[in-house]
Each structure stands twice: as structure tokens, then as C-alpha cells.
Amino acid sequence: MQGCYKFLRRLWQYAQEHVPACVDAKVYEGDGSDLSSQEKQLRRYMHKTVGKVRNDIDTSIHFNTAIAHMMEFLNNFRDCREGVRAEVMKEVFHYLALMLGPMAPHLSAELWEMLGHEDELFHHPLPEQDRRAAKDEEKQIVIQVNGKLKGRFMAPVGLSREELLEYAQSTDEFNNATQGGQIRKIIAIPGRLVNIVM
């Protein structure tokens, strides 16, 4: 009960801080190309959460994990809410109201009304995930030496094997892992790992 209360209180506090500034804006509907990195990151967190919550409610009917995903989103929201334009902020609270509706109907309806919507919240279905917005731009890659973990680095998503090798060799993590050793072979698996055989 205390955890749920703290979550709802924090959500309401964030709504009081941010919703008044975005009431007159439209919900963001662009493709993301015009957004700052901060706004892209916030939308990525939002749409990943939308996908998880929809799955929890529609497929497995696990309301507890749906709420846990929204709590996790709120933690990420705290760290990337500065400098976000009104349209993106409105999208965030618009989707939060829709997702939270089945679990906290009164608070969600109040938030919906605060956003300036004139129709009823419960005439709307759960939001759809924007898969493009949810897609990671970078992925964590593991560096191993002879199969043992030696470090991690972030690399752009979609690199080929050769591009990943080139990118890895430019990182401090790669240089630290191979310092003073003779490299016999490098195995690169795109999107996963670089294993150095010495």
C-alpha cells in the first residue's frame, strides 16, 4: 500500500509541475526526427513502457507488473524531463493517464481532464506503442578476453561484424582489455559481444 501511495503521489506531483505548461499543446505525433536527444530518450522510455503495459494487461492480465513498469518509467522520467517541449510532455501524461486508467480510474480521469481533454478517458483504448520511438539507438556490447568478461561499451544498433570490430577497437575498454597482450583472433557477434582470443 505504501509503495502504491508513493507512486501515485509522485505521479500527481509531476503532473502538477508539468501539465499546466502543456494543456494548450497537441499530443506529439511526429516521427522523432525533429526531437532533441533528451526528448527521444523520454519517448523511448515511454513507448517501451506502453509495449510492456499492453502486454501485461492484454495478454497475461498481470496488473501488478504493469504498475511496476509504470513505476520504473516514472523513475526514468525524473532524470530526463528538463528541456522537453510541451507536445512531448503532453504525450507522456496522455499515455500515462490511459495506461493507469484500469488500475487507478479516479486519478487517471482527473489527469485526463487536467490535460484539457473534453471527452471521457474511458472512451479510449490503451495506447499503441510506437515501435520506432521505442527502438534503442545504442546497445551495450560485452568485451571478453578468452571467454572471460573484461568490460562493456555502448555501440550504435545495426553495426555489421566488420563495423563492430572497428568500433570496438576505438574504445578504451578494448585497449584496456588487450593491454600488453598478443591478439590471436577477435570474434565479433553484432549486437552482443566482442571476444578477444590471446
mmCIF file of C-alpha atoms in Angstrom:
data_model
loop_
_atom_site.group_PDB
_atom_site.id
_atom_site.type_symbol
_atom_site.label_atom_id
_atom_site.label_comp_id
_atom_site.label_asym_id
_atom_site.label_seq_id
_atom_site.Cartn_x
_atom_site.Cartn_y
_atom_site.Cartn_z
ATOM 1 C CA MET A 1 0.000 0.000 0.000
ATOM 2 C CA GLN A 2 2.800 2.422 0.884
ATOM 3 C CA GLY A 3 4.572 1.748 -2.418
ATOM 4 C CA CYS A 4 1.398 2.388 -4.435
ATOM 5 C CA TYR A 5 0.645 5.527 -2.452
ATOM 6 C CA LYS A 6 4.155 6.921 -3.022
ATOM 7 C CA PHE A 7 3.947 6.136 -6.749
ATOM 8 C CA LEU A 8 0.567 7.857 -7.190
ATOM 9 C CA ARG A 9 1.633 10.826 -5.070
ATOM 10 C CA ARG A 10 4.812 11.257 -7.145
ATOM 11 C CA LEU A 11 2.858 10.953 -10.400
ATOM 12 C CA TRP A 12 0.404 13.575 -9.196
ATOM 13 C CA GLN A 13 3.256 15.869 -8.123
ATOM 14 C CA TYR A 14 4.889 15.580 -11.579
ATOM 15 C CA ALA A 15 1.512 16.248 -13.212
ATOM 16 C CA GLN A 16 1.056 19.410 -11.119
ATOM 17 C CA GLU A 17 4.539 20.569 -12.177
ATOM 18 C CA HIS A 18 4.351 19.813 -15.911
ATOM 19 C CA VAL A 19 0.761 19.502 -17.155
ATOM 20 C CA PRO A 20 -0.246 23.204 -16.850
ATOM 21 C CA ALA A 21 2.500 24.126 -19.344
ATOM 22 C CA CYS A 22 1.289 21.624 -21.961
ATOM 23 C CA VAL A 23 -2.514 21.941 -21.739
ATOM 24 C CA ASP A 24 -2.751 24.008 -24.933
ATOM 25 C CA ALA A 25 -0.305 21.810 -26.879
ATOM 26 C CA LYS A 26 -1.245 18.864 -29.089
ATOM 27 C CA VAL A 27 -0.043 15.363 -28.311
ATOM 28 C CA TYR A 28 3.225 14.819 -30.215
ATOM 29 C CA GLU A 29 2.643 12.855 -33.424
ATOM 30 C CA GLY A 30 5.908 13.334 -35.333
ATOM 31 C CA ASP A 31 8.415 10.698 -36.405
ATOM 32 C CA GLY A 32 11.004 11.840 -33.848
ATOM 33 C CA SER A 33 13.449 13.325 -36.361
ATOM 34 C CA ASP A 34 12.870 16.856 -35.017
ATOM 35 C CA LEU A 35 13.419 15.957 -31.348
ATOM 36 C CA SER A 36 16.385 16.577 -29.074
ATOM 37 C CA SER A 37 18.270 13.587 -27.665
ATOM 38 C CA GLN A 38 16.571 14.225 -24.298
ATOM 39 C CA GLU A 39 13.118 14.128 -25.904
ATOM 40 C CA LYS A 40 13.967 10.991 -27.889
ATOM 41 C CA GLN A 41 15.148 9.301 -24.717
ATOM 42 C CA LEU A 42 11.971 10.230 -22.838
ATOM 43 C CA ARG A 43 9.778 8.956 -25.700
ATOM 44 C CA ARG A 44 11.862 5.760 -25.887
ATOM 45 C CA TYR A 45 11.220 5.084 -22.194
ATOM 46 C CA MET A 46 7.532 5.951 -22.675
ATOM 47 C CA HIS A 47 6.913 3.690 -25.657
ATOM 48 C CA LYS A 48 8.865 0.788 -24.157
ATOM 49 C CA THR A 49 6.589 1.137 -21.134
ATOM 50 C CA VAL A 50 3.485 1.245 -23.365
ATOM 51 C CA GLY A 51 4.528 -2.044 -25.002
ATOM 52 C CA LYS A 52 5.159 -3.763 -21.661
ATOM 53 C CA VAL A 53 1.929 -2.494 -20.070
ATOM 54 C CA ARG A 54 -0.181 -3.524 -23.080
ATOM 55 C CA ASN A 55 1.324 -6.995 -22.950
ATOM 56 C CA ASP A 56 0.749 -7.244 -19.189
ATOM 57 C CA ILE A 57 -2.890 -6.133 -19.431
ATOM 58 C CA ASP A 58 -3.999 -7.594 -22.791
ATOM 59 C CA THR A 59 -2.075 -10.863 -22.863
ATOM 60 C CA SER A 60 -1.191 -12.032 -19.378
ATOM 61 C CA ILE A 61 -3.568 -9.927 -17.223
ATOM 62 C CA HIS A 62 -0.785 -9.048 -14.770
ATOM 63 C CA PHE A 63 -1.785 -5.681 -13.353
ATOM 64 C CA ASN A 64 0.974 -5.802 -10.720
ATOM 65 C CA THR A 65 3.775 -5.941 -13.311
ATOM 66 C CA ALA A 66 2.027 -3.298 -15.440
ATOM 67 C CA ILE A 67 2.150 -0.958 -12.439
ATOM 68 C CA ALA A 68 5.794 -1.921 -11.810
ATOM 69 C CA HIS A 69 6.653 -0.885 -15.388
ATOM 70 C CA MET A 70 4.930 2.475 -14.866
ATOM 71 C CA MET A 71 6.837 2.964 -11.606
ATOM 72 C CA GLU A 72 10.075 2.243 -13.468
ATOM 73 C CA PHE A 73 9.096 4.764 -16.150
ATOM 74 C CA LEU A 74 8.453 7.429 -13.527
ATOM 75 C CA ASN A 75 11.978 6.879 -12.166
ATOM 76 C CA ASN A 76 13.388 7.430 -15.687
ATOM 77 C CA PHE A 77 11.068 10.428 -16.189
ATOM 78 C CA ARG A 78 12.601 12.114 -13.165
ATOM 79 C CA ASP A 79 16.035 12.037 -14.841
ATOM 80 C CA CYS A 80 15.103 13.262 -18.348
ATOM 81 C CA ARG A 81 12.216 15.732 -18.015
ATOM 82 C CA GLU A 82 14.135 19.009 -18.306
ATOM 83 C CA GLY A 83 14.087 20.853 -21.635
ATOM 84 C CA VAL A 84 11.260 18.734 -23.084
ATOM 85 C CA ARG A 85 8.809 20.559 -25.350
ATOM 86 C CA ALA A 86 5.116 20.796 -24.467
ATOM 87 C CA GLU A 87 3.922 18.360 -27.193
ATOM 88 C CA VAL A 88 6.183 15.561 -25.944
ATOM 89 C CA MET A 89 5.281 16.246 -22.308
ATOM 90 C CA LYS A 90 1.587 16.106 -23.206
ATOM 91 C CA GLU A 91 2.115 12.769 -24.973
ATOM 92 C CA VAL A 92 3.766 11.362 -21.842
ATOM 93 C CA PHE A 93 0.926 12.326 -19.485
ATOM 94 C CA HIS A 94 -1.721 11.454 -22.095
ATOM 95 C CA TYR A 95 -0.338 7.893 -22.314
ATOM 96 C CA LEU A 96 0.167 7.609 -18.561
ATOM 97 C CA ALA A 97 -3.493 8.507 -17.964
ATOM 98 C CA LEU A 98 -4.649 5.881 -20.474
ATOM 99 C CA MET A 99 -2.375 3.150 -19.082
ATOM 100 C CA LEU A 100 -3.188 3.870 -15.464
ATOM 101 C CA GLY A 101 -6.956 4.054 -16.084
ATOM 102 C CA PRO A 102 -7.740 0.376 -15.353
ATOM 103 C CA MET A 103 -5.823 0.448 -12.041
ATOM 104 C CA ALA A 104 -6.440 3.983 -10.721
ATOM 105 C CA PRO A 105 -9.563 5.255 -12.529
ATOM 106 C CA HIS A 106 -10.295 8.340 -10.449
ATOM 107 C CA LEU A 107 -6.791 9.775 -10.553
ATOM 108 C CA SER A 108 -6.480 8.940 -14.273
ATOM 109 C CA ALA A 109 -9.772 10.666 -15.091
ATOM 110 C CA GLU A 110 -8.638 13.744 -13.165
ATOM 111 C CA LEU A 111 -5.305 13.775 -15.011
ATOM 112 C CA TRP A 112 -7.150 13.375 -18.343
ATOM 113 C CA GLU A 113 -9.296 16.403 -17.536
ATOM 114 C CA MET A 114 -6.211 18.399 -16.444
ATOM 115 C CA LEU A 115 -4.714 17.722 -19.892
ATOM 116 C CA GLY A 116 -7.637 19.623 -21.419
ATOM 117 C CA HIS A 117 -9.484 16.677 -22.957
ATOM 118 C CA GLU A 118 -13.226 17.256 -23.132
ATOM 119 C CA ASP A 119 -14.285 13.649 -23.743
ATOM 120 C CA GLU A 120 -14.193 10.844 -21.192
ATOM 121 C CA LEU A 121 -10.976 8.921 -20.611
ATOM 122 C CA PHE A 122 -12.808 5.602 -20.660
ATOM 123 C CA HIS A 123 -13.966 6.062 -24.246
ATOM 124 C CA HIS A 124 -10.343 5.434 -25.287
ATOM 125 C CA PRO A 125 -8.456 2.122 -25.515
ATOM 126 C CA LEU A 126 -4.966 1.522 -24.168
ATOM 127 C CA PRO A 127 -2.391 3.416 -26.237
ATOM 128 C CA GLU A 128 -0.460 1.750 -29.051
ATOM 129 C CA GLN A 129 3.309 1.511 -28.866
ATOM 130 C CA ASP A 130 5.287 3.484 -31.438
ATOM 131 C CA ARG A 131 7.913 0.850 -32.274
ATOM 132 C CA ARG A 132 10.196 3.388 -33.960
ATOM 133 C CA ALA A 133 10.246 5.545 -30.826
ATOM 134 C CA ALA A 134 10.850 2.503 -28.581
ATOM 135 C CA LYS A 135 13.824 1.263 -30.597
ATOM 136 C CA ASP A 136 17.219 1.683 -28.955
ATOM 137 C CA GLU A 137 19.785 3.773 -30.800
ATOM 138 C CA GLU A 138 22.637 2.148 -28.871
ATOM 139 C CA LYS A 139 23.187 -1.263 -27.357
ATOM 140 C CA GLN A 140 25.565 -2.494 -24.688
ATOM 141 C CA ILE A 141 28.286 -4.768 -26.071
ATOM 142 C CA VAL A 142 30.326 -7.105 -23.869
ATOM 143 C CA ILE A 143 34.110 -7.384 -24.234
ATOM 144 C CA GLN A 144 35.611 -10.760 -23.328
ATOM 145 C CA VAL A 145 39.197 -11.975 -23.295
ATOM 146 C CA ASN A 146 39.429 -15.754 -23.760
ATOM 147 C CA GLY A 147 35.755 -16.016 -22.818
ATOM 148 C CA LYS A 148 36.068 -14.018 -19.556
ATOM 149 C CA LEU A 149 34.222 -10.735 -19.104
ATOM 150 C CA LYS A 150 36.587 -7.751 -19.197
ATOM 151 C CA GLY A 151 34.283 -4.807 -19.873
ATOM 152 C CA ARG A 152 31.298 -3.322 -21.665
ATOM 153 C CA PHE A 153 30.761 -0.438 -24.081
ATOM 154 C CA MET A 154 27.840 1.160 -25.897
ATOM 155 C CA ALA A 155 27.689 0.898 -29.694
ATOM 156 C CA PRO A 156 25.145 2.042 -32.300
ATOM 157 C CA VAL A 157 22.463 -0.532 -33.123
ATOM 158 C CA GLY A 158 22.724 -2.249 -36.509
ATOM 159 C CA LEU A 159 26.509 -2.387 -36.940
ATOM 160 C CA SER A 160 27.825 -5.187 -39.167
ATOM 161 C CA ARG A 161 30.511 -7.552 -37.864
ATOM 162 C CA GLU A 162 33.276 -5.504 -39.502
ATOM 163 C CA GLU A 163 31.828 -2.201 -38.283
ATOM 164 C CA LEU A 164 31.511 -3.564 -34.735
ATOM 165 C CA LEU A 165 35.169 -4.699 -34.807
ATOM 166 C CA GLU A 166 36.293 -1.273 -35.988
ATOM 167 C CA TYR A 167 34.100 0.495 -33.430
ATOM 168 C CA ALA A 168 35.274 -1.778 -30.578
ATOM 169 C CA GLN A 169 38.944 -1.213 -31.384
ATOM 170 C CA SER A 170 38.439 2.537 -30.936
ATOM 171 C CA THR A 171 37.138 2.176 -27.364
ATOM 172 C CA ASP A 172 39.106 2.492 -24.122
ATOM 173 C CA GLU A 173 37.524 -0.755 -22.933
ATOM 174 C CA PHE A 174 39.079 -2.677 -25.843
ATOM 175 C CA ASN A 175 42.502 -1.110 -25.267
ATOM 176 C CA ASN A 176 42.361 -1.849 -21.533
ATOM 177 C CA ALA A 177 41.368 -5.464 -22.162
ATOM 178 C CA THR A 178 44.191 -6.107 -24.658
ATOM 179 C CA GLN A 179 46.934 -4.089 -22.983
ATOM 180 C CA GLY A 180 50.294 -5.813 -23.235
ATOM 181 C CA GLY A 181 48.971 -8.962 -24.897
ATOM 182 C CA GLN A 182 49.291 -10.611 -28.290
ATOM 183 C CA ILE A 183 45.901 -10.825 -30.046
ATOM 184 C CA ARG A 184 45.500 -14.092 -31.965
ATOM 185 C CA LYS A 185 41.883 -13.729 -33.023
ATOM 186 C CA ILE A 186 38.829 -11.491 -32.490
ATOM 187 C CA ILE A 187 35.300 -12.875 -32.625
ATOM 188 C CA ALA A 188 32.563 -10.257 -33.019
ATOM 189 C CA ILE A 189 28.853 -11.025 -32.786
ATOM 190 C CA PRO A 190 26.842 -7.956 -33.840
ATOM 191 C CA GLY A 191 24.609 -6.587 -31.109
ATOM 192 C CA ARG A 192 26.097 -8.891 -28.447
ATOM 193 C CA LEU A 193 29.820 -9.226 -27.832
ATOM 194 C CA VAL A 194 33.456 -8.964 -28.874
ATOM 195 C CA ASN A 195 35.635 -11.877 -27.729
ATOM 196 C CA ILE A 196 39.395 -11.466 -27.959
ATOM 197 C CA VAL A 197 41.488 -14.625 -28.116
ATOM 198 C CA MET A 198 45.024 -14.090 -26.786
#
